[in-house]
Short mmCIF file of C-alpha atoms in Angstrom, two decimals:
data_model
loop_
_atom_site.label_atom_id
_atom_site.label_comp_id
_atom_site.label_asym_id
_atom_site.label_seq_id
_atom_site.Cartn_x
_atom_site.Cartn_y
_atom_site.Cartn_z
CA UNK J 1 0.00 0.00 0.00
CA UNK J 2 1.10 3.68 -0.50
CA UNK J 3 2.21 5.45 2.56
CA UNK J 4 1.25 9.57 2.89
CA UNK J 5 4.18 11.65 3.25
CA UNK J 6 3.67 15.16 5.34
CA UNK J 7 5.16 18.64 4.15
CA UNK J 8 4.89 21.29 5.63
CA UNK J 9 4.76 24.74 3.95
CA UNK J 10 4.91 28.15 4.75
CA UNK J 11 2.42 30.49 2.55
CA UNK J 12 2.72 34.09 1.97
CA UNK J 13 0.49 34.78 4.38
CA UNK J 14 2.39 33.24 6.98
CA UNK J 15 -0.19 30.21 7.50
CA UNK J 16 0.94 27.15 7.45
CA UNK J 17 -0.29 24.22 5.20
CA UNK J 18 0.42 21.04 5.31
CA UNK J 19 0.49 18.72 2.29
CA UNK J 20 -0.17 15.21 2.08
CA UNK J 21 1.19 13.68 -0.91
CA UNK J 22 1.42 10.07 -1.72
CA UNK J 23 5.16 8.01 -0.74
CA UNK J 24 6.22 5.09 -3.12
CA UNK J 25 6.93 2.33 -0.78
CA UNK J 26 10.62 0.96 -0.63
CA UNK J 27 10.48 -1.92 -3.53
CA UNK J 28 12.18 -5.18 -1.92
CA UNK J 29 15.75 -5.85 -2.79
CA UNK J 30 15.50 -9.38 -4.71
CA UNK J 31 18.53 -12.23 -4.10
CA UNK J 32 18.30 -14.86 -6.51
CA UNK J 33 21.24 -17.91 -6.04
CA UNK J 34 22.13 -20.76 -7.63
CA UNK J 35 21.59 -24.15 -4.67
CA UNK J 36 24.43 -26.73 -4.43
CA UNK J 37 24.62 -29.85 -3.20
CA UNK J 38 26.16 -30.70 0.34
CA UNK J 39 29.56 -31.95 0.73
CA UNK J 40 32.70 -32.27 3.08
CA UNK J 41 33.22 -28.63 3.65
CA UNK J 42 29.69 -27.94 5.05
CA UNK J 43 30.28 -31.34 7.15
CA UNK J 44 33.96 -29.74 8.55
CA UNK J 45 32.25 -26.45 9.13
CA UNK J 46 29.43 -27.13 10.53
CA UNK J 47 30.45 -30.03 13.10
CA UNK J 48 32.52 -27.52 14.91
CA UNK J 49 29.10 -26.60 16.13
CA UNK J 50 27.51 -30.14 16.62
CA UNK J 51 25.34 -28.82 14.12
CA UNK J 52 24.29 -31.48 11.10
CA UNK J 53 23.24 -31.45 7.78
CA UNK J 54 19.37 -32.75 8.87
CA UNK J 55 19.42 -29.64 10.97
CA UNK J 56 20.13 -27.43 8.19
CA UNK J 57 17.84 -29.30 5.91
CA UNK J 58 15.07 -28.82 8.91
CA UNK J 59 15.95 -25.00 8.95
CA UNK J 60 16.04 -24.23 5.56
CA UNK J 61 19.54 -23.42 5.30
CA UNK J 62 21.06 -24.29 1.38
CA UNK J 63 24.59 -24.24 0.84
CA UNK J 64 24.68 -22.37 -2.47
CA UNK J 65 27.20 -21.35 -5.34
CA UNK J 66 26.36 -18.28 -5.81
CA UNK J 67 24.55 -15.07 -5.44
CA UNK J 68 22.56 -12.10 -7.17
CA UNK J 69 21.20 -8.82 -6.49
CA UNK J 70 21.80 -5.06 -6.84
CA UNK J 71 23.58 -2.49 -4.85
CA UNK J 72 22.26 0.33 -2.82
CA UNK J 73 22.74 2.36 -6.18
CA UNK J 74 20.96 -0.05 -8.33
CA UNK J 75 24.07 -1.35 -9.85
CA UNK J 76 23.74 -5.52 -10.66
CA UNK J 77 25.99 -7.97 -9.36
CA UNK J 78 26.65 -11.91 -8.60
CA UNK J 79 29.10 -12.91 -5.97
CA UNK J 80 30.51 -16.46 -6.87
CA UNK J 81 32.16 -18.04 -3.41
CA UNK J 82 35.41 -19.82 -3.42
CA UNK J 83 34.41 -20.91 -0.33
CA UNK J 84 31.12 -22.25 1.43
CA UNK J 85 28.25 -20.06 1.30
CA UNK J 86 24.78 -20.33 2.41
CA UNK J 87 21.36 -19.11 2.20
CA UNK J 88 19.09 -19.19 5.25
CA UNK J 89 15.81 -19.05 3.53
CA UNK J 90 13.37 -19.65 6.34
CA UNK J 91 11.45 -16.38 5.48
CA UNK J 92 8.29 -15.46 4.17
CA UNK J 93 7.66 -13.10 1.27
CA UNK J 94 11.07 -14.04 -0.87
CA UNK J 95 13.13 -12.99 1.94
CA UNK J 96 16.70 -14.60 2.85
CA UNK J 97 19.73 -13.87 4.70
CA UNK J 98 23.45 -15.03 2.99
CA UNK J 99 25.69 -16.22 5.09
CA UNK J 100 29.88 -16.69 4.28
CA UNK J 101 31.48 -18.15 7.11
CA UNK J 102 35.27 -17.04 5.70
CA UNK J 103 33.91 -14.05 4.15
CA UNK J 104 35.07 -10.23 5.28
CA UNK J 105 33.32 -7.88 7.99
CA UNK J 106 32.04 -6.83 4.01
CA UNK J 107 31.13 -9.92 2.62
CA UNK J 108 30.24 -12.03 5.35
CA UNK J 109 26.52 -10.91 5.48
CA UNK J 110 23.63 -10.32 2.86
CA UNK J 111 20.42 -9.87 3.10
CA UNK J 112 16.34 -8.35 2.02
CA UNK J 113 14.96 -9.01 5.88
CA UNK J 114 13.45 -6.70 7.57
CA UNK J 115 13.71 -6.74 11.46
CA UNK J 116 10.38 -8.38 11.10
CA UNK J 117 11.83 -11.53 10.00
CA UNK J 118 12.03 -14.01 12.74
CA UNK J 119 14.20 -17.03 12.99
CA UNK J 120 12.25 -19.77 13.83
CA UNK J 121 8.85 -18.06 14.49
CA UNK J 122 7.11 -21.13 12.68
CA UNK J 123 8.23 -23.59 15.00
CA UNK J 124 7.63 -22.12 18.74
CA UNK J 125 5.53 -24.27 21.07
CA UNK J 126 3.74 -21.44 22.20
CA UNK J 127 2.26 -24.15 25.18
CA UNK J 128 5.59 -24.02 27.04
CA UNK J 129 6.63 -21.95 29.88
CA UNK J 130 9.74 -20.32 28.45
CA UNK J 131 11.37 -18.45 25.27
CA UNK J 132 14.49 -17.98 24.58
CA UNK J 133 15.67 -15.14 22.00
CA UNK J 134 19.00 -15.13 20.75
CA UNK J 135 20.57 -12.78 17.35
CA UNK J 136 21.64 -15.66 15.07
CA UNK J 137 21.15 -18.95 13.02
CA UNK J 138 24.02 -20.59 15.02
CA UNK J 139 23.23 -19.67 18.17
CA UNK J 140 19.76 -20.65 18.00
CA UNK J 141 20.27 -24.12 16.39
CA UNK J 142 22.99 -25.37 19.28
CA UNK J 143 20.75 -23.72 21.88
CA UNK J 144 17.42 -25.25 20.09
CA UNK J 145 19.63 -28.43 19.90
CA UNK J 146 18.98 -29.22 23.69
CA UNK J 147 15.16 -29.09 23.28
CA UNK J 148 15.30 -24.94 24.40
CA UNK J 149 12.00 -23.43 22.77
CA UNK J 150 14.06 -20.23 20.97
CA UNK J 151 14.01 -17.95 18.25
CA UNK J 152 16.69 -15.82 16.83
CA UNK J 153 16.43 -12.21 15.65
CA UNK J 154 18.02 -10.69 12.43
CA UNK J 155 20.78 -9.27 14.74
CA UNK J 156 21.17 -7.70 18.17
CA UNK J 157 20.29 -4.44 17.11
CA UNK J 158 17.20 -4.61 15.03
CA UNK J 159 14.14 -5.06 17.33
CA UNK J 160 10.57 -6.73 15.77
CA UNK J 161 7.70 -4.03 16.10
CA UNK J 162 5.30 -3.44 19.00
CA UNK J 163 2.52 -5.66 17.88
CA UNK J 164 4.87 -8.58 16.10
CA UNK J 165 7.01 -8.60 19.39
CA UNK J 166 4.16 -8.55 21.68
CA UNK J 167 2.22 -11.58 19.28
CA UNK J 168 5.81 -13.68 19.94
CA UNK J 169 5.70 -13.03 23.51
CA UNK J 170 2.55 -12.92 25.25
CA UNK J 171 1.43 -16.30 25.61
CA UNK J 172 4.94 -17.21 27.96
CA UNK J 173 5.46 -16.89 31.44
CA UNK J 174 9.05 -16.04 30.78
CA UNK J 175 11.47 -14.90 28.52
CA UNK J 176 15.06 -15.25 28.10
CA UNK J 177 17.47 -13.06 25.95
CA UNK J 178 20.50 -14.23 25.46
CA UNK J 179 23.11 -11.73 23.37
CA UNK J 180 26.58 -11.13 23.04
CA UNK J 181 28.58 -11.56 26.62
CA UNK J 182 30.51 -7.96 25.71
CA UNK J 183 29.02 -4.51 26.56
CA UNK J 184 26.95 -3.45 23.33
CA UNK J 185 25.26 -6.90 23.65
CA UNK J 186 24.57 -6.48 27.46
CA UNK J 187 22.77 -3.05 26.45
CA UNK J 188 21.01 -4.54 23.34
CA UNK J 189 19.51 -7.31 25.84
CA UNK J 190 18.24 -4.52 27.79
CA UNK J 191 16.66 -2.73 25.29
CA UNK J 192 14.97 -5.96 24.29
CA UNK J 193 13.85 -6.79 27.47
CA UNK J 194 12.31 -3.54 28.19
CA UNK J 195 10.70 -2.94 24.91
CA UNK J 196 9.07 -7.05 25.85
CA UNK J 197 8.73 -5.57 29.67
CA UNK J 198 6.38 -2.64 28.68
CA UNK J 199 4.38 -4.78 26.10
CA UNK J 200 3.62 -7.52 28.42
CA UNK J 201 3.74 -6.08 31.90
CA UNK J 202 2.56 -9.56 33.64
CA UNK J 203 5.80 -11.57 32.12
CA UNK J 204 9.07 -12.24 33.60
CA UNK J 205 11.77 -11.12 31.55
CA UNK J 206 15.03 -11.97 32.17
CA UNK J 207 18.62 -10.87 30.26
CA UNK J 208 21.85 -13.95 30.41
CA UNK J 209 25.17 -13.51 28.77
CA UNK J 210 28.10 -15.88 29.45
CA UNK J 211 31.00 -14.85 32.05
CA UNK J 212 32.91 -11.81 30.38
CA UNK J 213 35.91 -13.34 30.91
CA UNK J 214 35.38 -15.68 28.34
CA UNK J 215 36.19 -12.43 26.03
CA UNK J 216 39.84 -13.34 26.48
CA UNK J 217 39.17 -16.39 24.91
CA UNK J 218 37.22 -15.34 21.69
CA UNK J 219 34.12 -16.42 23.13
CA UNK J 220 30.68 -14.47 23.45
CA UNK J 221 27.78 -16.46 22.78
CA UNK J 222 26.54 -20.11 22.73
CA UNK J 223 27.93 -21.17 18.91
CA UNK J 224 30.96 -20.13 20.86
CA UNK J 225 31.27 -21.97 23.45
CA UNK J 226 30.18 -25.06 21.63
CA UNK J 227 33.43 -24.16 19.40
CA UNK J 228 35.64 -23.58 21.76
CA UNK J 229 35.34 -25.28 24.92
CA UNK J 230 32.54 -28.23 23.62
CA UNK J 231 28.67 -29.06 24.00
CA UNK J 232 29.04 -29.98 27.80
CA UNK J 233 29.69 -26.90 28.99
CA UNK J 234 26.73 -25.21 26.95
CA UNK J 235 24.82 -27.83 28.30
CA UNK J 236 26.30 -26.70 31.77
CA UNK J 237 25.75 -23.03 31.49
CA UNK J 238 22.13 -23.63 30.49
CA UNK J 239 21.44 -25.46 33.67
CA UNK J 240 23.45 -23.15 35.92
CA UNK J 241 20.93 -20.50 34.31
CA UNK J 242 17.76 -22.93 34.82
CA UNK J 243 16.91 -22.77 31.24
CA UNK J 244 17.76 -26.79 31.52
CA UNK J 245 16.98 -29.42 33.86
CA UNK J 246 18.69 -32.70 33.53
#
């Protein structure tokens, strides 16, 4: 639908008018790739997680050749990797986010979502006691790999609106965020939490982050510590928290 964008105008007689003239709405960026099939590198990459190829297949996420789409100045392009790329596809409306592990700060990211898009979202048991949000694919799968009912956000700093946020929420009687361990993903946990905190007054709302001494050991979120120091003490952390019971 067209949006109404407001001027505002001074006349000559000092009044002032305002105009309401139509807005174009912001035409979706389209990514097109080319799907390929799995092989040894997605295996070696991906195990460093304990995550498999059945829980990629489950989540929608196609290793993939290459990419197309268009700059921010309209300008076509295709990216071909030389090394493992993938597409996490698990959107609606055409929407995907490419992912390239060994890419650049650049390259490693791109994507058409919107931080409306929802990692996840389709599969919540919205009958159990507890969410967990996290900020990405790999962090939700090993987290959502010990039977945790989680979704992941497009990053830490792109929030879902009031009435998508509040739709994901409400039916819990508590909600978990788990970001980044250093200080701008302490503060984006807080923002989360308050934004969920003044939508649904009645729900516990609580912010976790692993020890910030981990820092010293390149380690700030679940995927991780998976990586670094093993599934056990994920599974470890998690309990300490009381997100698990074993």
């Amino acid at each position: 639908a067209l949006g109404l964008k407001r001027n505002v105008k001074k006349t000559k007689e000092g009044t002032i008018e305002v105009v309401l003239k139509l807005k174009e709405p912001k035409k979706q960026k389209e990514i097109l790739y080319l799907p390929r099939a799995f092989d040894n590198r997605d295996k070696v990459y991906w195990s460093q997680y304990n995550i498999s190829s059945k829980n990629l297949i489950e989540d929608k996420v196609i290793p993939i050749q290459l990419y197309q789409s268009t700059s921010k100045k309209g300008v076509p392009f295709t990216i071909r990797g030389f090394d493992i790329m993938y597409a996490y596809t698990d959107f609606k409306n055409n929407r995907l986010k490419i992912y390239r592990p060994y890419g650049t700060k650049e390259s490693k990211w791109f994507t058409n979502c919107t931080q409306n898009d929802i990692g996840g979202i389709d599969y919540v048991d919205y009958e159990a006691d507890d969410l967990l949000i996290t900020k990405s694919y790999k962090d939700y799968r090993v987290i959502k790999n010990q039977k945790v009912n989680t979704v992941w956000f497009q990053n830490e700093g792109m929030i879902p609106s009031p009435t998508i946020l509040k739709s994901l929420c409400k039916s819990f009687k508590r909600i978990i965020i788990w970001f980044d361990n250093d200080e701008p993903g302490r503060l984006a946990a807080k923002i989360v939490a308050n934004h969920i905190q003044a939508l649904c007054p009645n729900l516990v709302v609580m912010c976790i982050h692993l020890d910030e001494e981990l820092l010293k050991e390149g380690i700030k979120d679940p995927s991780d510590l998976v990586y670094k120091k093993g599934e056990e003490e994920l599974i470890k952390f998690m309990v300490n928290k009381n997100i698990l019971k074993i």
